Short mmCIF file of C-alpha atoms in Angstrom, two decimals:
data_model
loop_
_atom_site.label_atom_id
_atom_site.label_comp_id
_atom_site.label_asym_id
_atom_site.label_seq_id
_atom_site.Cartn_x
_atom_site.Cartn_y
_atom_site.Cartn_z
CA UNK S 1 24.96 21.38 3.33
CA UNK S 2 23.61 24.51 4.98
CA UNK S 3 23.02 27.22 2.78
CA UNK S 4 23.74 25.41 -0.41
CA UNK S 5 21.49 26.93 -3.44
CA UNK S 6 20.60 26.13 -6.78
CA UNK S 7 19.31 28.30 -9.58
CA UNK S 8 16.71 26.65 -11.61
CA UNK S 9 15.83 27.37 -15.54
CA UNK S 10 12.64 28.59 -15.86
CA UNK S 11 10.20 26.77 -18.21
CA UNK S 12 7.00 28.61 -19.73
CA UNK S 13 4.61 30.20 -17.36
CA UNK S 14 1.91 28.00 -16.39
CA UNK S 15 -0.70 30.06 -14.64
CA UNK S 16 -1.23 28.37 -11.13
CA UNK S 17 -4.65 29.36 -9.89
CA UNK S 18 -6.37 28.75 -13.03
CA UNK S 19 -5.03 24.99 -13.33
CA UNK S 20 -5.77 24.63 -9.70
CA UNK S 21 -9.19 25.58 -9.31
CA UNK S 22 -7.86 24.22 -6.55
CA UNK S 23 -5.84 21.70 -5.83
CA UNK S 24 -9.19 20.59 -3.95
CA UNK S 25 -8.44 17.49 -2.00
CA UNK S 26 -9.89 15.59 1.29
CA UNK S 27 -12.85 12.62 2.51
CA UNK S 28 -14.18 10.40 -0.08
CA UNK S 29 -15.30 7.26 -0.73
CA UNK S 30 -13.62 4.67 -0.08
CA UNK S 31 -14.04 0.80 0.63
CA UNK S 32 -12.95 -2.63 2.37
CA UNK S 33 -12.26 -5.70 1.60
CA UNK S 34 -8.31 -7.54 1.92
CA UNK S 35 -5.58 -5.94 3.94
CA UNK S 36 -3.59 -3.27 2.89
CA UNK S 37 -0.05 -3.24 2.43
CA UNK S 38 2.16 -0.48 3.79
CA UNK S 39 3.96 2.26 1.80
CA UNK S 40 7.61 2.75 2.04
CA UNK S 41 7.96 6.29 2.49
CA UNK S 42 10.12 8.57 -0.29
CA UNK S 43 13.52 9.09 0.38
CA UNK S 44 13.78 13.04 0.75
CA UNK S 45 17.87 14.68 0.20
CA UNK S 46 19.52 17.33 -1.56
CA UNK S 47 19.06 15.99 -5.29
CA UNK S 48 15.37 14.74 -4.91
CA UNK S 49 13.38 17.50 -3.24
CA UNK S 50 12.66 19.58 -5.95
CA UNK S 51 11.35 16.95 -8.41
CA UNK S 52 9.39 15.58 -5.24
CA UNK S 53 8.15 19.58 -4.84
CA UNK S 54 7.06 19.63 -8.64
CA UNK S 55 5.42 16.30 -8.16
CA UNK S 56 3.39 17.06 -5.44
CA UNK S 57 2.29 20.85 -6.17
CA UNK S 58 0.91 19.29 -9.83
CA UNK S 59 -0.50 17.04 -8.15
CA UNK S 60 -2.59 18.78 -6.12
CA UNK S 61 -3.45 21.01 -8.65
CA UNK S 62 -4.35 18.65 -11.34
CA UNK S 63 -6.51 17.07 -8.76
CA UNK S 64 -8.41 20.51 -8.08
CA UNK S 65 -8.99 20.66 -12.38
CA UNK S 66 -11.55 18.04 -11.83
CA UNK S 67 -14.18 20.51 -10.24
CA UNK S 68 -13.84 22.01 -14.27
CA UNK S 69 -16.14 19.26 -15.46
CA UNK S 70 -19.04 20.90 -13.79
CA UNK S 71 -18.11 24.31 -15.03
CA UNK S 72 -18.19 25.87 -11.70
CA UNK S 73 -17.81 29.42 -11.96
CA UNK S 74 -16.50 31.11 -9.23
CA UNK S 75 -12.76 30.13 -10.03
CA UNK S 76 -12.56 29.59 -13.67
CA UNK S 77 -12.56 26.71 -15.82
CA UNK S 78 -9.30 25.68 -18.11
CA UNK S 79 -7.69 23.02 -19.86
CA UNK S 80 -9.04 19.94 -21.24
CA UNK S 81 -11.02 19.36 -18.10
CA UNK S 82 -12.74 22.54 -18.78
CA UNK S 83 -13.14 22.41 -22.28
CA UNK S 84 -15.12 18.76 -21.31
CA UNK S 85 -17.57 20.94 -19.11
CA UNK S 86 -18.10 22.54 -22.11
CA UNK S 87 -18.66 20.10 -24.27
CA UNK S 88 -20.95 18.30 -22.35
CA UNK S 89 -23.39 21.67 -22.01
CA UNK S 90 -23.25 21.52 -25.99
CA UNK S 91 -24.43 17.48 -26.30
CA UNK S 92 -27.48 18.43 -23.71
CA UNK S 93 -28.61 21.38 -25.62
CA UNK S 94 -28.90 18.91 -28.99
CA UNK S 95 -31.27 16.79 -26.83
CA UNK S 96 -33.49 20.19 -26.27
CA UNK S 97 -32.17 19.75 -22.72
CA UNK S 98 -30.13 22.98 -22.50
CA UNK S 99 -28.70 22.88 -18.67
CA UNK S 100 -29.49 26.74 -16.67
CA UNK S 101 -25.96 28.49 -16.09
CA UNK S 102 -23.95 27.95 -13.09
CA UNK S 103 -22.70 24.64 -11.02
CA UNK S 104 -26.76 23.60 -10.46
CA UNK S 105 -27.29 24.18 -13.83
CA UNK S 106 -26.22 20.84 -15.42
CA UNK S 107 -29.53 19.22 -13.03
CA UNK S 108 -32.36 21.32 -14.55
CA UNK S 109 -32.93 17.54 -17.06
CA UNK S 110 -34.53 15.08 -17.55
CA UNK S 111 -32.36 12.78 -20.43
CA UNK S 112 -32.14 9.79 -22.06
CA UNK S 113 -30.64 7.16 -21.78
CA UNK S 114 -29.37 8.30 -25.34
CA UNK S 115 -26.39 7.84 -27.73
CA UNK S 116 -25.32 10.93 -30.17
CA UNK S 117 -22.42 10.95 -32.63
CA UNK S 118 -19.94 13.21 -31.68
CA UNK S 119 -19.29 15.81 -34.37
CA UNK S 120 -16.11 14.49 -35.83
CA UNK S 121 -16.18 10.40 -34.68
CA UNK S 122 -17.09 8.45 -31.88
CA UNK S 123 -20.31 8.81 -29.67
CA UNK S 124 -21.23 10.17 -26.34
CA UNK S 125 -23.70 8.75 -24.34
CA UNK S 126 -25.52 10.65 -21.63
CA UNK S 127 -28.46 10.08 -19.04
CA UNK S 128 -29.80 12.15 -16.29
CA UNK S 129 -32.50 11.61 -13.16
CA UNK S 130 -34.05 14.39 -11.58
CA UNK S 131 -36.57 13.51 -8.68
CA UNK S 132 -38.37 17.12 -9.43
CA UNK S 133 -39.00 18.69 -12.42
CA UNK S 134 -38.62 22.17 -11.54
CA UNK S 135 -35.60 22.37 -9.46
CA UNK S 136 -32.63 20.05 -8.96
CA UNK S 137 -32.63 18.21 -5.15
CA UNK S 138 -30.73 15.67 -3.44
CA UNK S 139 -30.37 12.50 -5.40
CA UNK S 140 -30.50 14.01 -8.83
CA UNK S 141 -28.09 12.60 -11.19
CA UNK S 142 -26.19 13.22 -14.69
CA UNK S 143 -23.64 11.09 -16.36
CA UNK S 144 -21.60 10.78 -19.75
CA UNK S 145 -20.05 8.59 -21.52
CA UNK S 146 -17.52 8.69 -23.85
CA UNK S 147 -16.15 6.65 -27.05
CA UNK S 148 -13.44 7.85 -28.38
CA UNK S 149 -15.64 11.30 -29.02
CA UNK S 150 -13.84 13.99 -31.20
CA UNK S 151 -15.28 17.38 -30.64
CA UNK S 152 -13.97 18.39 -33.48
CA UNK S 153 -11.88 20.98 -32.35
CA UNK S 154 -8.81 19.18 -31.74
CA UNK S 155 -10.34 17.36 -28.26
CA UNK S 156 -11.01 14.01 -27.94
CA UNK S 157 -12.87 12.06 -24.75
CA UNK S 158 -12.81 8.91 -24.12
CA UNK S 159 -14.39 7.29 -20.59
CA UNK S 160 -16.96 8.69 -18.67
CA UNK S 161 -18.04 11.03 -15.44
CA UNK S 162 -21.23 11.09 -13.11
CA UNK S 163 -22.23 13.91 -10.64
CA UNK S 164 -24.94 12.85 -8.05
CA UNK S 165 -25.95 15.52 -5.89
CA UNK S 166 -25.76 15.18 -2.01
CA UNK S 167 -27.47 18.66 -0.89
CA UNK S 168 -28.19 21.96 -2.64
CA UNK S 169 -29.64 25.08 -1.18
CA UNK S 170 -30.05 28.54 -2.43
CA UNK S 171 -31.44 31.03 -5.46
CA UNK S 172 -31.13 29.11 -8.49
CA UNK S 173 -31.68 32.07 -10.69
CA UNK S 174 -29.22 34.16 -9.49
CA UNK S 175 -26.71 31.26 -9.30
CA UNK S 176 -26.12 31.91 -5.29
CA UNK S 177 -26.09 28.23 -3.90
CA UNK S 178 -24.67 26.09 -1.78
CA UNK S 179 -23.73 22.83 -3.58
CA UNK S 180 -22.40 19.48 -2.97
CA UNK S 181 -22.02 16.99 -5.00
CA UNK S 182 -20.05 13.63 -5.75
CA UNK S 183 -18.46 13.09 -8.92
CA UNK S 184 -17.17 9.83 -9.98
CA UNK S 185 -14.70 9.59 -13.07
CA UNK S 186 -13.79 6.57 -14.92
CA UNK S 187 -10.68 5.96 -17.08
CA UNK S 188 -11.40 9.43 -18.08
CA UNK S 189 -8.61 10.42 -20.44
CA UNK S 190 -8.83 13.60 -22.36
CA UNK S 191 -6.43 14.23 -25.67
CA UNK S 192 -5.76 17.73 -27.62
CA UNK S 193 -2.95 19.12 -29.16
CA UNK S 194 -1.09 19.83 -26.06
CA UNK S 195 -0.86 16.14 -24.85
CA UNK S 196 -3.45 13.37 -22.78
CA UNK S 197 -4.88 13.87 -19.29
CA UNK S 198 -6.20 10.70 -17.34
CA UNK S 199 -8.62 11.08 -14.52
CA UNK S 200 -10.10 7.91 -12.21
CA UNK S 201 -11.37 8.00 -9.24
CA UNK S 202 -14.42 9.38 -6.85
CA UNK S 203 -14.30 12.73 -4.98
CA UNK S 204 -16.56 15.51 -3.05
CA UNK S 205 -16.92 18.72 -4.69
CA UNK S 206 -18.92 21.27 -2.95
CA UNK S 207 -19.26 24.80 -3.95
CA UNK S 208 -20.72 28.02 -2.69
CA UNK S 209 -21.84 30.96 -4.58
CA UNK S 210 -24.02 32.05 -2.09
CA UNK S 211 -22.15 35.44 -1.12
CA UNK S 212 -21.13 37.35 -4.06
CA UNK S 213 -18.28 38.65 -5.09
CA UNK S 214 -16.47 35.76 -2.65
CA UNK S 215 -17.49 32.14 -3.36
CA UNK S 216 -15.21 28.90 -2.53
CA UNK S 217 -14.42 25.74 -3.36
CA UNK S 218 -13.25 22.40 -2.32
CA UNK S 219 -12.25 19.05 -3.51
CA UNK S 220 -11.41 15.57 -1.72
CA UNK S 221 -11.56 11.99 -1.91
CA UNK S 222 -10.00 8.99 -0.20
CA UNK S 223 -7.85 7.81 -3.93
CA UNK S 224 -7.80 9.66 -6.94
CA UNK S 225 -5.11 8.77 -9.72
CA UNK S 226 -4.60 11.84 -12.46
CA UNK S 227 -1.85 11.57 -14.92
CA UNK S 228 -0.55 13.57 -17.71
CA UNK S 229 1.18 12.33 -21.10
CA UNK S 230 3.91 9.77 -19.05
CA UNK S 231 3.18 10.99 -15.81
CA UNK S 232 0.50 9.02 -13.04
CA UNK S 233 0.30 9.98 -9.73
CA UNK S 234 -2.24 9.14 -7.26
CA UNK S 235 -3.46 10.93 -3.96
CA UNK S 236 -4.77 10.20 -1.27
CA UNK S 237 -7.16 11.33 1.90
CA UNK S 238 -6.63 14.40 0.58
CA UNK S 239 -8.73 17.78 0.98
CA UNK S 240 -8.10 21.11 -0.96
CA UNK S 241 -9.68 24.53 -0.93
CA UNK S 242 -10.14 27.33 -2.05
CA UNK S 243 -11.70 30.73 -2.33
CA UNK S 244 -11.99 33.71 -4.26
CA UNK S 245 -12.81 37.41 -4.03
CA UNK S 246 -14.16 38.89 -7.19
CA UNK S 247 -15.11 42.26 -5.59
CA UNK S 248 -10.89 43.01 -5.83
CA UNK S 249 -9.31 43.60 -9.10
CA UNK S 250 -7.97 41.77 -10.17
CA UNK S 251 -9.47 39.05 -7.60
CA UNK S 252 -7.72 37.33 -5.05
CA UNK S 253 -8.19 33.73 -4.34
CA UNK S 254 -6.53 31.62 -1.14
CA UNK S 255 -5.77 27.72 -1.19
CA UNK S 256 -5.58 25.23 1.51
CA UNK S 257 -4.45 21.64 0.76
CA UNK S 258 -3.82 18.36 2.62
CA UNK S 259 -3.10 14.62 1.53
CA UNK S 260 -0.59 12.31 0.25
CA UNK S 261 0.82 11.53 -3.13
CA UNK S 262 2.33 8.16 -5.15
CA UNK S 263 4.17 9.21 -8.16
CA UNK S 264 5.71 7.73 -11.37
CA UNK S 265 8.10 10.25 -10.85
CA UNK S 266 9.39 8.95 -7.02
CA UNK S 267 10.09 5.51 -5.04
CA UNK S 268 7.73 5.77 -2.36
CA UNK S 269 4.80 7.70 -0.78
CA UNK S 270 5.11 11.36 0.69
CA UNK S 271 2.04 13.53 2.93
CA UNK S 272 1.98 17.22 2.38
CA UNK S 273 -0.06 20.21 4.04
CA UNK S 274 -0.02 23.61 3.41
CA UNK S 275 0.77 24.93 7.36
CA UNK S 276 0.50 28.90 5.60
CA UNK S 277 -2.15 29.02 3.83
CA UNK S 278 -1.21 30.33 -0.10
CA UNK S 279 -2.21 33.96 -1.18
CA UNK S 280 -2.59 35.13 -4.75
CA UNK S 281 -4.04 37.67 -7.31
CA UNK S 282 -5.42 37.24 -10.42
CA UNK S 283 -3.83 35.02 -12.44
CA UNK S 284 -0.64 35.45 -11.00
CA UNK S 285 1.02 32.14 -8.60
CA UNK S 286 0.90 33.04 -5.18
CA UNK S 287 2.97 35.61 -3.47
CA UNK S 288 2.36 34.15 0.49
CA UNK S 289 2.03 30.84 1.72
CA UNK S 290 3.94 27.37 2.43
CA UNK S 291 3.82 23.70 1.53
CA UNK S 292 5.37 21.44 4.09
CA UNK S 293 5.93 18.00 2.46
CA UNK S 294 7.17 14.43 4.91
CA UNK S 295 9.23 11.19 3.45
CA UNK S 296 10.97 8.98 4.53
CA UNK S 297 12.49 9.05 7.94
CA UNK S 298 10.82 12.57 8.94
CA UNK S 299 12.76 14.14 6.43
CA UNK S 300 10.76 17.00 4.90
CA UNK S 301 10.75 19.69 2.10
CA UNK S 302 8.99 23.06 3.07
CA UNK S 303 8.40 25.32 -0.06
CA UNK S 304 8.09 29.07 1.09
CA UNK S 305 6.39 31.46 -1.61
CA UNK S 306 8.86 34.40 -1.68
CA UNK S 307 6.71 36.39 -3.97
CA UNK S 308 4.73 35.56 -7.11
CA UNK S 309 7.54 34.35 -8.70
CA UNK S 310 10.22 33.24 -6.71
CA UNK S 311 10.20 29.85 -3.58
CA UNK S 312 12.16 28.74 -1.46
CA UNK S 313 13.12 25.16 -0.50
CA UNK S 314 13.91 24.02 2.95
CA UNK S 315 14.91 20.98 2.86
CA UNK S 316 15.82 18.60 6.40
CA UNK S 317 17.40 15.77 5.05
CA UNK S 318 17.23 13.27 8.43
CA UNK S 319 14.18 14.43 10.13
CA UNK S 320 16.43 16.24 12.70
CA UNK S 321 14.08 19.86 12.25
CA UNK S 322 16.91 21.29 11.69
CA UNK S 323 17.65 22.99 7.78
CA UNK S 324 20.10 20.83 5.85
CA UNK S 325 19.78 22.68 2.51
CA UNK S 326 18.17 25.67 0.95
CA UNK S 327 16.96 25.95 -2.77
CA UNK S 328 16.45 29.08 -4.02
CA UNK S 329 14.02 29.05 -7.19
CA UNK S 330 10.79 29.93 -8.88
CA UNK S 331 7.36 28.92 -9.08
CA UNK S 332 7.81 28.40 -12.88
CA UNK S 333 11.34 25.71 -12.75
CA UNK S 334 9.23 23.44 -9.89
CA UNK S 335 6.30 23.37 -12.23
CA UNK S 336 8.48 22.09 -15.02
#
């Protein structure tokens, strides 16, 4: 009914630019083979849209925490995925094959194959090509391996990720490049004492650096599945990005984001788009912008930022354009 609202509980603050490095999402790789089947589109009303809403704005933003894995600087890295990044710069320094700082950095080696014990159980195995020995180029390649690895530090990896890079141009020393590069996760699931994070699937990252204080970002991929604890969902065709200013304090950062999402959490597929592009400082959730999610039927959900803390839901029940119901809310509640 028009007008209707809802207040929503808050849960704790999760900070959204720093798990969303960017909800990067858009081309990737993709193949053939036996006919698909068609999707039956979510059904979209009053009581669904804002577990829909949560589903989909995690979604894209777990997808973005991906880019974390190469440590890429100019937004941040956090979580597990981040703490991985990390972890893997440690295991290359014990082979004497400490990677330079920065996204690039991780191709200045030439590795293995080779199998280390992690420091509290299980083993990590990593390799790397690189065509030239003095500076990473197209075709240059690092990969890891995981069994059951315990940092020991309360994180534990198990699966394994390869980056391959497709182009790079730029100063290396001073860390202002232009980078892309595909990364392709499998069965990656990371475990600390906050819960388990799953990752499979192959995306595009590229990054630029190459104009300090902004640099941006972007992730996409034709499927990518990411899941936390209970939770799966998987997008797809999806493209996100984002950039950041870190001549501002405290900096400000815009993201862009595109795709569709499958989720444990829903019957059916929805497509989402961000038609405003989102706004934000610091570490703050954004305080402009709008994400315009489709079901079933033309039904939609558009989620207006108010401010930094507070959204609004639109929500058109039978596709008609017209407003059937508004949600009034806050960032923190549709994260829950």
């Amino acid at each position: 009914m028009p007008g209707e609202d809802n207040a929503m509980t808050p849960p704790t603050k999760t900070l959204f630019i720093a798990a969303l490095i960017t909800s990067l999402t858009a081309c990737g790789g993709g193949g053939g083979g036996s006919a698909s089947v068609a999707t039956a589109f979510a059904k979209i009303d009053f009581e669904s849209a804002p577990a829909i809403t949560g589903a989909v704005v995690e979604a894209a933003l777990q997808s973005g925490d991906i880019a974390d894995l190469i440590d890429a600087d100019p937004l941040g890295a956090s979580g597990e995925i981040g703490t991985l990044g990390k972890t893997g710069r440690y295991y290359l320094g014990k082979l004497g094959a400490t990677p330079g700082a920065g996204p690039a950095g991780w191709f200045q080696a030439q590795i293995g194959p080779l199998t280390l014990d992690c420091e509290a159980g299980g083993t990590v195995t990593l390799s790397g090509e690189q065509n030239d020995p003095n500076t990473p180029t197209s075709g240059d390649s690092i990969s890891m391996s995981f069994d059951n690895c315990d940092s020991g530090a309360g994180e534990t990896a198990d699966g394994s990720f390869e980056f391959v890079i497709d182009s790079i141009s730029g100063n290396l020393d001073s860390g202002e490049v232009v980078l892309s590069v595909a990364m392709i996760v499998s069965n990656l699931t990371l475990t600390d004492g906050s819960g388990t994070e799953f990752i499979d699937g192959r995306v595009n990252v590229e990054i630029d650096t190459s104009q300090p204080p902004q640099s941006s970002i972007s992730v996409s991929g034709d499927s990518l599945t990411v899941g936390e604890d209970a939770v799966t969902r998987t997008l797809a065709d999806f493209i996100t990005r984002a950039t950041t200013d870190s001549g501002i304090a405290p900096p400000a950062y815009t993201i862009a984001s595109s795709g569709s999402v499958m989720s444990s959490e829903f019957d059916g597929e929805i497509t989402y788009s961000t038609p405003v592009t989102f706004e934000g400082s610091g570490d703050d959730n954004p305080y402009v912008g709008e994400f315009l999610i489709r079901g079933d039927g033309g039904a939609s959900i558009r989620l207006i930022a108010l401010d930094n803390v507070f959204v609004r839901l639109l929500i058109d029940e039978d596709g008609d354009g017209a407003e059937d119901h508004t949600i009034d809310t806050t960032w923190d509640a549709i994260r829950d």
